[in-house]
């Protein structure tokens, strides 16, 4: 295969963090794409992944020290820098980033970086507080000013078991960034971009959804009992807005019809229509559905609403017992999918039992093209979390299960399927 990375020389720098295991997969992706890779690893990095593993995959001795102790063979960081077309440091710990930013040349990786004439890309990996610390952010900005490309870390569960930003980008995402660097106009004519190739799968996202309008419903709905009380659920809207952010990043024109959610979730490049009840959400979604290409129904719409809503606050002192008569709310996904006329529609199925069976039934009964299943029984998924674990089923019979990931990563997976 005449790929965009074929024959390229890449220095893969690995520093000492738990995310070092991902670099094994990244190395394999580089090699499969036809690149020649020289691994340079810090002494601490060898505590997480062995040079034997890396050497077996790269076909080259792994460099860690300035010289080989038993033979005295000198490893020239200058020669490595002249050989390479690109340097990728993955993972880059807070310590390594600080040394790069301040020129602290106390190991082979940093001296190689300081001698590099090629472009350098960095994939940070660290705990959320370390990433957010002003010192780390100053160092990141210094590297950016020096011309280093930063592959932003994702949000998700970290080695500390806390959830937040600091999780190293997945190997496939790093590969995509490397491809985009190498993929010049001349390269595009040369590359094998046939369907199914890695380059087609990770083609620039902006090209995939540019010119498309995507409607997304997000968050809960509140169904009023009286002026101060309501029936609702625990949905935060995080999954819906993760989809909105990713879709906008892929070039789509995105509108979100959102129930009551935290305003901080709303990205600047997304139009939002705020509603409260299920019937309001349906009315707003019907208007936006008219000229959309894709509709993703991610909202947790209340299934029932009170038949009667009190005009005044119901006083507990005057009401010993209270009965609520409920009426079923309209099914927004089913209503709009019944008139989709070529539009792609995606629904969500939150289940606690017989998950796949119920999801497939919704796929059929609601006339959806795709259904995204998640389960209340999966730890770290569903309401008010930054992570999710989903299975995506298609009307074409396809079924794809994904592991627990950040909701941004889940959104990316779903949109890539579309």
Tab-separated table of C-alpha atoms in Angstrom:
chain	number	residue	atom	x	y	z
A	1	UNK	CA	0.000	0.000	0.000
A	2	UNK	CA	1.377	3.405	-0.974
A	3	UNK	CA	0.338	5.105	2.255
A	4	UNK	CA	0.880	8.625	3.479
A	5	UNK	CA	3.379	7.402	6.109
A	6	UNK	CA	5.236	4.959	3.869
A	7	UNK	CA	8.970	5.528	4.125
A	8	UNK	CA	8.635	8.296	6.718
A	9	UNK	CA	11.128	8.371	9.594
A	10	UNK	CA	9.442	8.894	12.965
A	11	UNK	CA	11.079	9.238	16.368
A	12	UNK	CA	8.647	7.961	18.995
A	13	UNK	CA	9.529	9.380	22.408
A	14	UNK	CA	8.087	7.631	25.454
A	15	UNK	CA	8.225	9.047	28.972
A	16	UNK	CA	7.346	7.428	32.272
A	17	UNK	CA	3.591	7.261	32.774
A	18	UNK	CA	0.926	4.581	32.897
A	19	UNK	CA	-0.215	5.653	29.411
A	20	UNK	CA	3.074	4.250	28.055
A	21	UNK	CA	1.204	1.026	27.294
A	22	UNK	CA	-0.756	2.883	24.595
A	23	UNK	CA	2.492	3.688	22.815
A	24	UNK	CA	2.879	0.009	21.967
A	25	UNK	CA	-0.341	0.243	19.938
A	26	UNK	CA	0.736	3.563	18.444
A	27	UNK	CA	4.081	2.075	17.386
A	28	UNK	CA	2.257	-0.826	15.743
A	29	UNK	CA	-0.003	1.597	13.830
A	30	UNK	CA	3.017	3.544	12.578
A	31	UNK	CA	4.760	0.357	11.424
A	32	UNK	CA	1.607	-0.973	9.716
A	33	UNK	CA	1.321	2.339	7.867
A	34	UNK	CA	4.807	1.827	6.453
A	35	UNK	CA	6.796	4.216	8.638
A	36	UNK	CA	10.259	3.512	10.017
A	37	UNK	CA	10.278	4.195	13.750
A	38	UNK	CA	13.073	4.819	16.215
A	39	UNK	CA	11.951	4.608	19.845
A	40	UNK	CA	13.649	6.836	22.419
A	41	UNK	CA	12.462	6.118	25.953
A	42	UNK	CA	13.260	7.753	29.290
A	43	UNK	CA	14.664	5.647	32.147
A	44	UNK	CA	11.334	5.981	33.967
A	45	UNK	CA	9.502	4.933	30.826
A	46	UNK	CA	11.227	1.540	30.970
A	47	UNK	CA	9.483	0.952	34.300
A	48	UNK	CA	6.149	0.882	32.441
A	49	UNK	CA	6.996	-0.833	29.150
A	50	UNK	CA	10.034	-2.934	28.276
A	51	UNK	CA	12.492	-2.096	25.479
A	52	UNK	CA	12.237	-5.736	24.318
A	53	UNK	CA	8.576	-5.255	23.390
A	54	UNK	CA	9.244	-1.976	21.617
A	55	UNK	CA	12.294	-3.293	19.774
A	56	UNK	CA	10.385	-6.362	18.584
A	57	UNK	CA	7.749	-4.150	16.992
A	58	UNK	CA	10.039	-1.475	15.563
A	59	UNK	CA	12.814	-3.779	14.396
A	60	UNK	CA	15.345	-1.354	15.876
A	61	UNK	CA	17.236	-1.247	19.190
A	62	UNK	CA	15.475	1.053	21.648
A	63	UNK	CA	17.546	4.053	22.735
A	64	UNK	CA	17.401	5.196	26.349
A	65	UNK	CA	20.906	6.134	27.504
A	66	UNK	CA	23.609	8.292	25.938
A	67	UNK	CA	25.822	5.243	25.442
A	68	UNK	CA	25.679	1.456	25.788
A	69	UNK	CA	27.354	0.571	29.080
A	70	UNK	CA	29.030	-2.693	28.082
A	71	UNK	CA	30.386	-1.553	24.681
A	72	UNK	CA	30.688	2.193	25.072
A	73	UNK	CA	28.712	2.726	21.854
A	74	UNK	CA	27.634	6.371	21.668
A	75	UNK	CA	24.052	7.219	20.714
A	76	UNK	CA	24.064	10.506	18.869
A	77	UNK	CA	20.982	12.580	19.503
A	78	UNK	CA	22.145	14.866	16.690
A	79	UNK	CA	22.138	12.007	14.175
A	80	UNK	CA	18.656	10.932	15.281
A	81	UNK	CA	17.360	14.463	14.782
A	82	UNK	CA	18.813	14.636	11.273
A	83	UNK	CA	17.389	11.212	10.359
A	84	UNK	CA	13.800	11.907	11.434
A	85	UNK	CA	10.904	13.445	9.502
A	86	UNK	CA	8.800	13.830	12.643
A	87	UNK	CA	9.143	13.405	16.402
A	88	UNK	CA	6.131	12.258	18.430
A	89	UNK	CA	6.373	12.188	22.245
A	90	UNK	CA	3.635	9.954	23.586
A	91	UNK	CA	3.001	9.911	26.468
A	92	UNK	CA	4.472	13.229	27.539
A	93	UNK	CA	4.345	13.542	31.314
A	94	UNK	CA	4.247	16.844	33.209
A	95	UNK	CA	7.931	16.374	34.019
A	96	UNK	CA	8.925	15.781	30.397
A	97	UNK	CA	6.865	18.763	29.219
A	98	UNK	CA	8.526	20.968	31.850
A	99	UNK	CA	11.998	19.824	30.775
A	100	UNK	CA	11.198	20.430	27.115
A	101	UNK	CA	9.858	23.920	27.832
A	102	UNK	CA	12.873	24.881	29.917
A	103	UNK	CA	15.650	23.044	28.072
A	104	UNK	CA	16.586	20.682	30.907
A	105	UNK	CA	18.687	18.179	28.923
A	106	UNK	CA	19.143	15.460	31.542
A	107	UNK	CA	18.078	12.419	29.490
A	108	UNK	CA	18.344	11.119	25.948
A	109	UNK	CA	14.761	12.025	25.039
A	110	UNK	CA	15.166	15.705	25.938
A	111	UNK	CA	18.542	16.040	24.221
A	112	UNK	CA	17.013	14.469	21.109
A	113	UNK	CA	14.161	16.975	21.278
A	114	UNK	CA	16.553	19.907	21.677
A	115	UNK	CA	18.525	18.690	18.644
A	116	UNK	CA	15.430	18.023	16.510
A	117	UNK	CA	15.205	19.891	13.228
A	118	UNK	CA	11.990	18.066	12.358
A	119	UNK	CA	8.506	18.976	13.573
A	120	UNK	CA	7.590	17.771	17.080
A	121	UNK	CA	4.176	16.605	18.313
A	122	UNK	CA	3.362	15.980	21.978
A	123	UNK	CA	0.540	13.876	23.479
A	124	UNK	CA	0.301	14.826	27.186
A	125	UNK	CA	-0.826	12.312	29.809
A	126	UNK	CA	-1.217	13.092	33.509
A	127	UNK	CA	-3.712	13.507	36.327
A	128	UNK	CA	-6.378	16.194	35.954
A	129	UNK	CA	-4.932	18.503	38.622
A	130	UNK	CA	-1.453	18.262	37.136
A	131	UNK	CA	-2.835	19.114	33.697
A	132	UNK	CA	-4.828	22.068	35.064
A	133	UNK	CA	-1.944	23.414	37.183
A	134	UNK	CA	-0.774	26.883	36.060
A	135	UNK	CA	2.829	25.641	35.795
A	136	UNK	CA	1.863	22.901	33.339
A	137	UNK	CA	-0.293	25.267	31.316
A	138	UNK	CA	2.565	27.789	31.141
A	139	UNK	CA	4.861	25.045	29.875
A	140	UNK	CA	2.297	23.950	27.290
A	141	UNK	CA	1.976	27.513	26.017
A	142	UNK	CA	5.778	27.777	25.840
A	143	UNK	CA	5.920	24.640	23.689
A	144	UNK	CA	3.173	25.978	21.436
A	145	UNK	CA	5.100	29.227	21.034
A	146	UNK	CA	8.173	27.152	20.118
A	147	UNK	CA	6.187	25.501	17.310
A	148	UNK	CA	5.390	22.194	19.007
A	149	UNK	CA	1.980	20.687	18.164
A	150	UNK	CA	-0.015	19.670	21.243
A	151	UNK	CA	-2.401	16.727	20.826
A	152	UNK	CA	-4.878	17.682	23.531
A	153	UNK	CA	-5.611	15.067	26.206
A	154	UNK	CA	-9.155	13.784	26.540
A	155	UNK	CA	-11.442	13.650	29.563
A	156	UNK	CA	-12.152	10.327	31.222
A	157	UNK	CA	-11.173	8.022	34.054
A	158	UNK	CA	-7.515	8.459	34.966
A	159	UNK	CA	-4.966	6.220	36.694
A	160	UNK	CA	-5.929	7.897	39.980
A	161	UNK	CA	-9.529	6.684	39.357
A	162	UNK	CA	-10.603	10.321	39.227
A	163	UNK	CA	-12.415	11.577	36.143
A	164	UNK	CA	-11.258	14.644	34.276
A	165	UNK	CA	-9.001	15.983	31.531
A	166	UNK	CA	-5.539	14.464	31.300
A	167	UNK	CA	-6.140	11.115	29.604
A	168	UNK	CA	-3.759	10.660	26.671
A	169	UNK	CA	-5.402	10.712	23.257
A	170	UNK	CA	-6.037	7.231	21.891
A	171	UNK	CA	-3.440	5.843	19.446
A	172	UNK	CA	-5.887	6.140	16.534
A	173	UNK	CA	-6.356	9.843	17.277
A	174	UNK	CA	-2.598	10.415	17.394
A	175	UNK	CA	-2.218	8.536	14.117
A	176	UNK	CA	-4.814	10.820	12.567
A	177	UNK	CA	-2.876	13.910	13.716
A	178	UNK	CA	0.329	12.483	12.227
A	179	UNK	CA	-1.444	11.675	8.947
A	180	UNK	CA	-2.793	15.201	8.718
A	181	UNK	CA	0.715	16.557	9.220
A	182	UNK	CA	2.170	14.434	6.418
A	183	UNK	CA	-0.840	14.624	4.124
A	184	UNK	CA	0.213	17.507	1.873
A	185	UNK	CA	-1.540	18.189	-1.419
A	186	UNK	CA	1.093	16.137	-3.221
A	187	UNK	CA	0.719	13.267	-0.763
A	188	UNK	CA	-3.054	13.127	-1.284
A	189	UNK	CA	-2.624	12.145	-4.916
A	190	UNK	CA	-0.230	9.386	-3.901
A	191	UNK	CA	-2.116	7.929	-0.927
A	192	UNK	CA	-4.167	4.787	-1.004
A	193	UNK	CA	-7.462	6.101	0.302
A	194	UNK	CA	-9.672	3.233	-0.780
A	195	UNK	CA	-12.697	2.415	1.388
A	196	UNK	CA	-11.633	0.479	4.439
A	197	UNK	CA	-8.095	1.805	4.538
A	198	UNK	CA	-6.911	3.531	7.675
A	199	UNK	CA	-6.671	6.799	5.747
A	200	UNK	CA	-10.299	6.703	4.691
A	201	UNK	CA	-11.397	5.874	8.253
A	202	UNK	CA	-9.516	8.812	9.739
A	203	UNK	CA	-9.958	11.264	6.875
A	204	UNK	CA	-10.201	14.851	8.026
A	205	UNK	CA	-13.418	15.118	10.008
A	206	UNK	CA	-14.323	18.527	8.589
A	207	UNK	CA	-14.766	16.924	5.165
A	208	UNK	CA	-17.120	14.330	6.563
A	209	UNK	CA	-19.854	16.615	7.964
A	210	UNK	CA	-19.254	19.964	6.270
A	211	UNK	CA	-22.498	21.311	4.851
A	212	UNK	CA	-24.653	19.040	7.018
A	213	UNK	CA	-27.157	20.274	9.574
A	214	UNK	CA	-27.408	18.098	12.662
A	215	UNK	CA	-30.246	18.329	15.155
A	216	UNK	CA	-29.499	16.989	18.643
A	217	UNK	CA	-31.854	16.773	21.608
A	218	UNK	CA	-30.147	16.839	24.998
A	219	UNK	CA	-30.770	16.831	28.723
A	220	UNK	CA	-33.915	16.060	30.702
A	221	UNK	CA	-37.405	17.452	30.435
A	222	UNK	CA	-39.281	18.782	33.458
A	223	UNK	CA	-43.028	18.193	33.666
A	224	UNK	CA	-44.689	20.665	36.019
A	225	UNK	CA	-46.833	19.579	38.992
A	226	UNK	CA	-47.275	23.126	40.279
A	227	UNK	CA	-45.212	26.345	39.908
A	228	UNK	CA	-42.345	24.931	42.024
A	229	UNK	CA	-42.449	21.146	41.601
A	230	UNK	CA	-41.930	18.874	38.622
A	231	UNK	CA	-41.408	15.324	37.407
A	232	UNK	CA	-37.936	14.898	35.938
A	233	UNK	CA	-34.875	12.675	35.799
A	234	UNK	CA	-31.136	12.797	36.499
A	235	UNK	CA	-29.925	13.537	32.962
A	236	UNK	CA	-27.218	16.222	32.822
A	237	UNK	CA	-27.132	16.674	29.047
A	238	UNK	CA	-23.385	15.889	28.921
A	239	UNK	CA	-23.740	13.193	26.260
A	240	UNK	CA	-25.862	15.369	23.999
A	241	UNK	CA	-23.475	18.309	24.225
A	242	UNK	CA	-20.454	16.045	23.696
A	243	UNK	CA	-22.107	15.019	20.426
A	244	UNK	CA	-22.720	18.680	19.615
A	245	UNK	CA	-19.089	19.661	20.219
A	246	UNK	CA	-17.728	16.802	18.122
A	247	UNK	CA	-20.215	17.369	15.292
A	248	UNK	CA	-19.333	21.066	15.158
A	249	UNK	CA	-15.624	20.163	15.117
A	250	UNK	CA	-16.379	17.933	12.118
A	251	UNK	CA	-17.753	20.937	10.229
A	252	UNK	CA	-21.493	20.437	10.786
A	253	UNK	CA	-24.052	23.156	11.447
A	254	UNK	CA	-25.374	22.010	14.838
A	255	UNK	CA	-28.516	22.951	16.719
A	256	UNK	CA	-29.318	21.499	20.134
A	257	UNK	CA	-32.825	21.467	21.544
A	258	UNK	CA	-32.004	21.249	25.234
A	259	UNK	CA	-33.997	20.729	28.376
A	260	UNK	CA	-32.838	22.322	31.647
A	261	UNK	CA	-29.036	21.898	31.687
A	262	UNK	CA	-25.967	23.603	33.119
A	263	UNK	CA	-25.218	26.609	30.892
A	264	UNK	CA	-21.471	25.867	31.094
A	265	UNK	CA	-22.028	22.825	28.843
A	266	UNK	CA	-23.010	24.980	25.879
A	267	UNK	CA	-20.164	25.464	23.331
A	268	UNK	CA	-19.812	28.767	21.506
A	269	UNK	CA	-20.094	27.263	18.014
A	270	UNK	CA	-23.441	25.525	18.586
A	271	UNK	CA	-26.922	27.048	18.428
A	272	UNK	CA	-29.155	26.070	21.359
A	273	UNK	CA	-32.941	26.189	21.681
A	274	UNK	CA	-33.883	26.003	25.353
A	275	UNK	CA	-37.071	24.205	26.396
A	276	UNK	CA	-38.485	22.740	29.591
A	277	UNK	CA	-41.173	20.142	28.901
A	278	UNK	CA	-41.429	17.220	26.490
A	279	UNK	CA	-44.120	18.930	24.423
A	280	UNK	CA	-41.980	22.061	24.127
A	281	UNK	CA	-39.037	19.905	23.049
A	282	UNK	CA	-41.155	18.195	20.399
A	283	UNK	CA	-42.398	21.528	19.023
A	284	UNK	CA	-38.870	22.974	18.800
A	285	UNK	CA	-37.433	19.769	17.351
A	286	UNK	CA	-40.170	19.629	14.692
A	287	UNK	CA	-39.185	23.106	13.486
A	288	UNK	CA	-35.458	22.283	13.313
A	289	UNK	CA	-36.097	18.838	11.798
A	290	UNK	CA	-37.496	20.343	8.612
A	291	UNK	CA	-34.087	21.204	7.127
A	292	UNK	CA	-31.733	18.888	9.028
A	293	UNK	CA	-29.734	16.012	7.522
A	294	UNK	CA	-29.169	14.040	10.720
A	295	UNK	CA	-31.208	13.978	13.934
A	296	UNK	CA	-29.761	12.503	17.130
A	297	UNK	CA	-32.269	12.043	19.920
A	298	UNK	CA	-30.028	11.981	23.012
A	299	UNK	CA	-32.408	13.696	25.445
A	300	UNK	CA	-33.855	11.800	28.403
A	301	UNK	CA	-37.446	12.829	27.784
A	302	UNK	CA	-39.876	12.263	30.660
A	303	UNK	CA	-42.250	9.482	29.651
A	304	UNK	CA	-45.215	10.950	31.563
A	305	UNK	CA	-46.593	14.345	32.561
A	306	UNK	CA	-49.277	15.310	35.082
A	307	UNK	CA	-52.755	15.578	33.614
A	308	UNK	CA	-53.408	18.732	35.648
A	309	UNK	CA	-50.956	21.404	36.749
A	310	UNK	CA	-51.836	23.465	39.811
A	311	UNK	CA	-51.806	27.250	39.312
A	312	UNK	CA	-50.567	27.854	42.857
A	313	UNK	CA	-48.030	26.015	44.983
A	314	UNK	CA	-49.652	22.987	46.616
A	315	UNK	CA	-49.435	23.478	50.399
A	316	UNK	CA	-48.252	20.457	52.313
A	317	UNK	CA	-50.103	21.629	55.438
A	318	UNK	CA	-53.407	21.455	53.566
A	319	UNK	CA	-52.724	18.214	51.695
A	320	UNK	CA	-52.264	15.040	53.754
A	321	UNK	CA	-52.134	12.816	50.690
A	322	UNK	CA	-51.717	13.673	47.037
A	323	UNK	CA	-52.442	11.612	43.958
A	324	UNK	CA	-51.000	12.420	40.571
A	325	UNK	CA	-52.743	11.368	37.389
A	326	UNK	CA	-50.225	11.067	34.583
A	327	UNK	CA	-50.568	11.020	30.826
A	328	UNK	CA	-47.982	9.641	28.413
A	329	UNK	CA	-45.781	12.218	26.693
A	330	UNK	CA	-45.280	12.164	22.925
A	331	UNK	CA	-42.370	10.030	21.680
A	332	UNK	CA	-40.149	12.592	19.964
A	333	UNK	CA	-37.838	10.103	18.230
A	334	UNK	CA	-40.699	7.997	16.886
A	335	UNK	CA	-42.743	11.028	15.820
A	336	UNK	CA	-39.972	12.612	13.789
A	337	UNK	CA	-38.525	9.364	12.414
A	338	UNK	CA	-41.930	8.529	10.964
A	339	UNK	CA	-41.485	11.460	8.566
A	340	UNK	CA	-37.711	11.389	8.035
A	341	UNK	CA	-37.775	11.234	4.192
A	342	UNK	CA	-34.099	10.465	3.688
A	343	UNK	CA	-32.822	11.967	6.916
A	344	UNK	CA	-30.640	9.843	9.195
A	345	UNK	CA	-32.095	9.387	12.676
A	346	UNK	CA	-30.310	8.112	15.773
A	347	UNK	CA	-31.939	7.197	19.069
A	348	UNK	CA	-30.652	6.325	22.531
A	349	UNK	CA	-31.829	3.398	24.644
A	350	UNK	CA	-31.076	3.544	28.366
A	351	UNK	CA	-31.869	0.116	29.780
A	352	UNK	CA	-31.551	-1.733	33.072
A	353	UNK	CA	-32.401	-5.236	31.795
A	354	UNK	CA	-32.615	-7.086	28.457
A	355	UNK	CA	-30.645	-4.169	27.040
A	356	UNK	CA	-29.862	-5.315	23.512
A	357	UNK	CA	-33.278	-6.882	23.019
A	358	UNK	CA	-35.025	-3.659	24.053
A	359	UNK	CA	-32.674	-1.483	22.003
A	360	UNK	CA	-33.245	-3.492	18.833
A	361	UNK	CA	-36.992	-3.271	19.399
A	362	UNK	CA	-36.702	0.532	19.617
A	363	UNK	CA	-34.603	0.571	16.457
A	364	UNK	CA	-37.449	-1.132	14.605
A	365	UNK	CA	-40.490	0.381	16.290
A	366	UNK	CA	-39.225	3.971	16.094
A	367	UNK	CA	-37.982	3.636	12.493
A	368	UNK	CA	-34.430	4.656	13.484
A	369	UNK	CA	-31.288	4.142	11.420
A	370	UNK	CA	-29.115	3.677	14.501
A	371	UNK	CA	-29.711	3.102	18.187
A	372	UNK	CA	-27.161	3.709	20.943
A	373	UNK	CA	-27.561	1.384	23.918
A	374	UNK	CA	-26.223	2.128	27.376
A	375	UNK	CA	-27.067	0.449	30.648
A	376	UNK	CA	-27.764	1.583	34.187
A	377	UNK	CA	-25.830	-1.474	35.353
A	378	UNK	CA	-22.518	-0.302	33.833
A	379	UNK	CA	-20.357	1.516	36.358
A	380	UNK	CA	-19.196	4.900	35.135
A	381	UNK	CA	-21.867	5.184	32.451
A	382	UNK	CA	-25.165	7.055	32.093
A	383	UNK	CA	-26.359	9.994	34.198
A	384	UNK	CA	-24.076	12.723	35.580
A	385	UNK	CA	-20.808	11.030	34.612
A	386	UNK	CA	-18.068	12.167	32.256
A	387	UNK	CA	-17.810	8.660	30.795
A	388	UNK	CA	-20.114	6.270	28.981
A	389	UNK	CA	-20.119	2.722	27.674
A	390	UNK	CA	-22.250	2.079	24.616
A	391	UNK	CA	-23.206	-0.451	22.000
A	392	UNK	CA	-24.356	0.940	18.646
A	393	UNK	CA	-26.755	-1.084	16.491
A	394	UNK	CA	-27.644	-0.212	12.905
A	395	UNK	CA	-30.643	-0.942	10.761
A	396	UNK	CA	-28.233	-2.700	8.394
A	397	UNK	CA	-27.667	-5.372	11.060
A	398	UNK	CA	-24.313	-3.993	12.250
A	399	UNK	CA	-23.480	-4.123	15.940
A	400	UNK	CA	-20.498	-2.355	17.505
A	401	UNK	CA	-19.663	-2.465	21.231
A	402	UNK	CA	-17.272	0.118	22.702
A	403	UNK	CA	-15.461	0.027	26.066
A	404	UNK	CA	-15.898	2.677	28.774
A	405	UNK	CA	-14.661	5.996	27.382
A	406	UNK	CA	-15.058	9.704	27.966
A	407	UNK	CA	-18.299	11.051	26.536
A	408	UNK	CA	-16.305	13.113	24.035
A	409	UNK	CA	-14.666	9.913	22.763
A	410	UNK	CA	-18.049	8.144	22.666
A	411	UNK	CA	-19.475	11.027	20.655
A	412	UNK	CA	-16.565	10.753	18.220
A	413	UNK	CA	-17.173	7.018	17.807
A	414	UNK	CA	-20.881	7.541	17.101
A	415	UNK	CA	-20.298	10.316	14.577
A	416	UNK	CA	-17.617	8.316	12.759
A	417	UNK	CA	-20.169	5.556	12.278
A	418	UNK	CA	-22.523	8.091	10.697
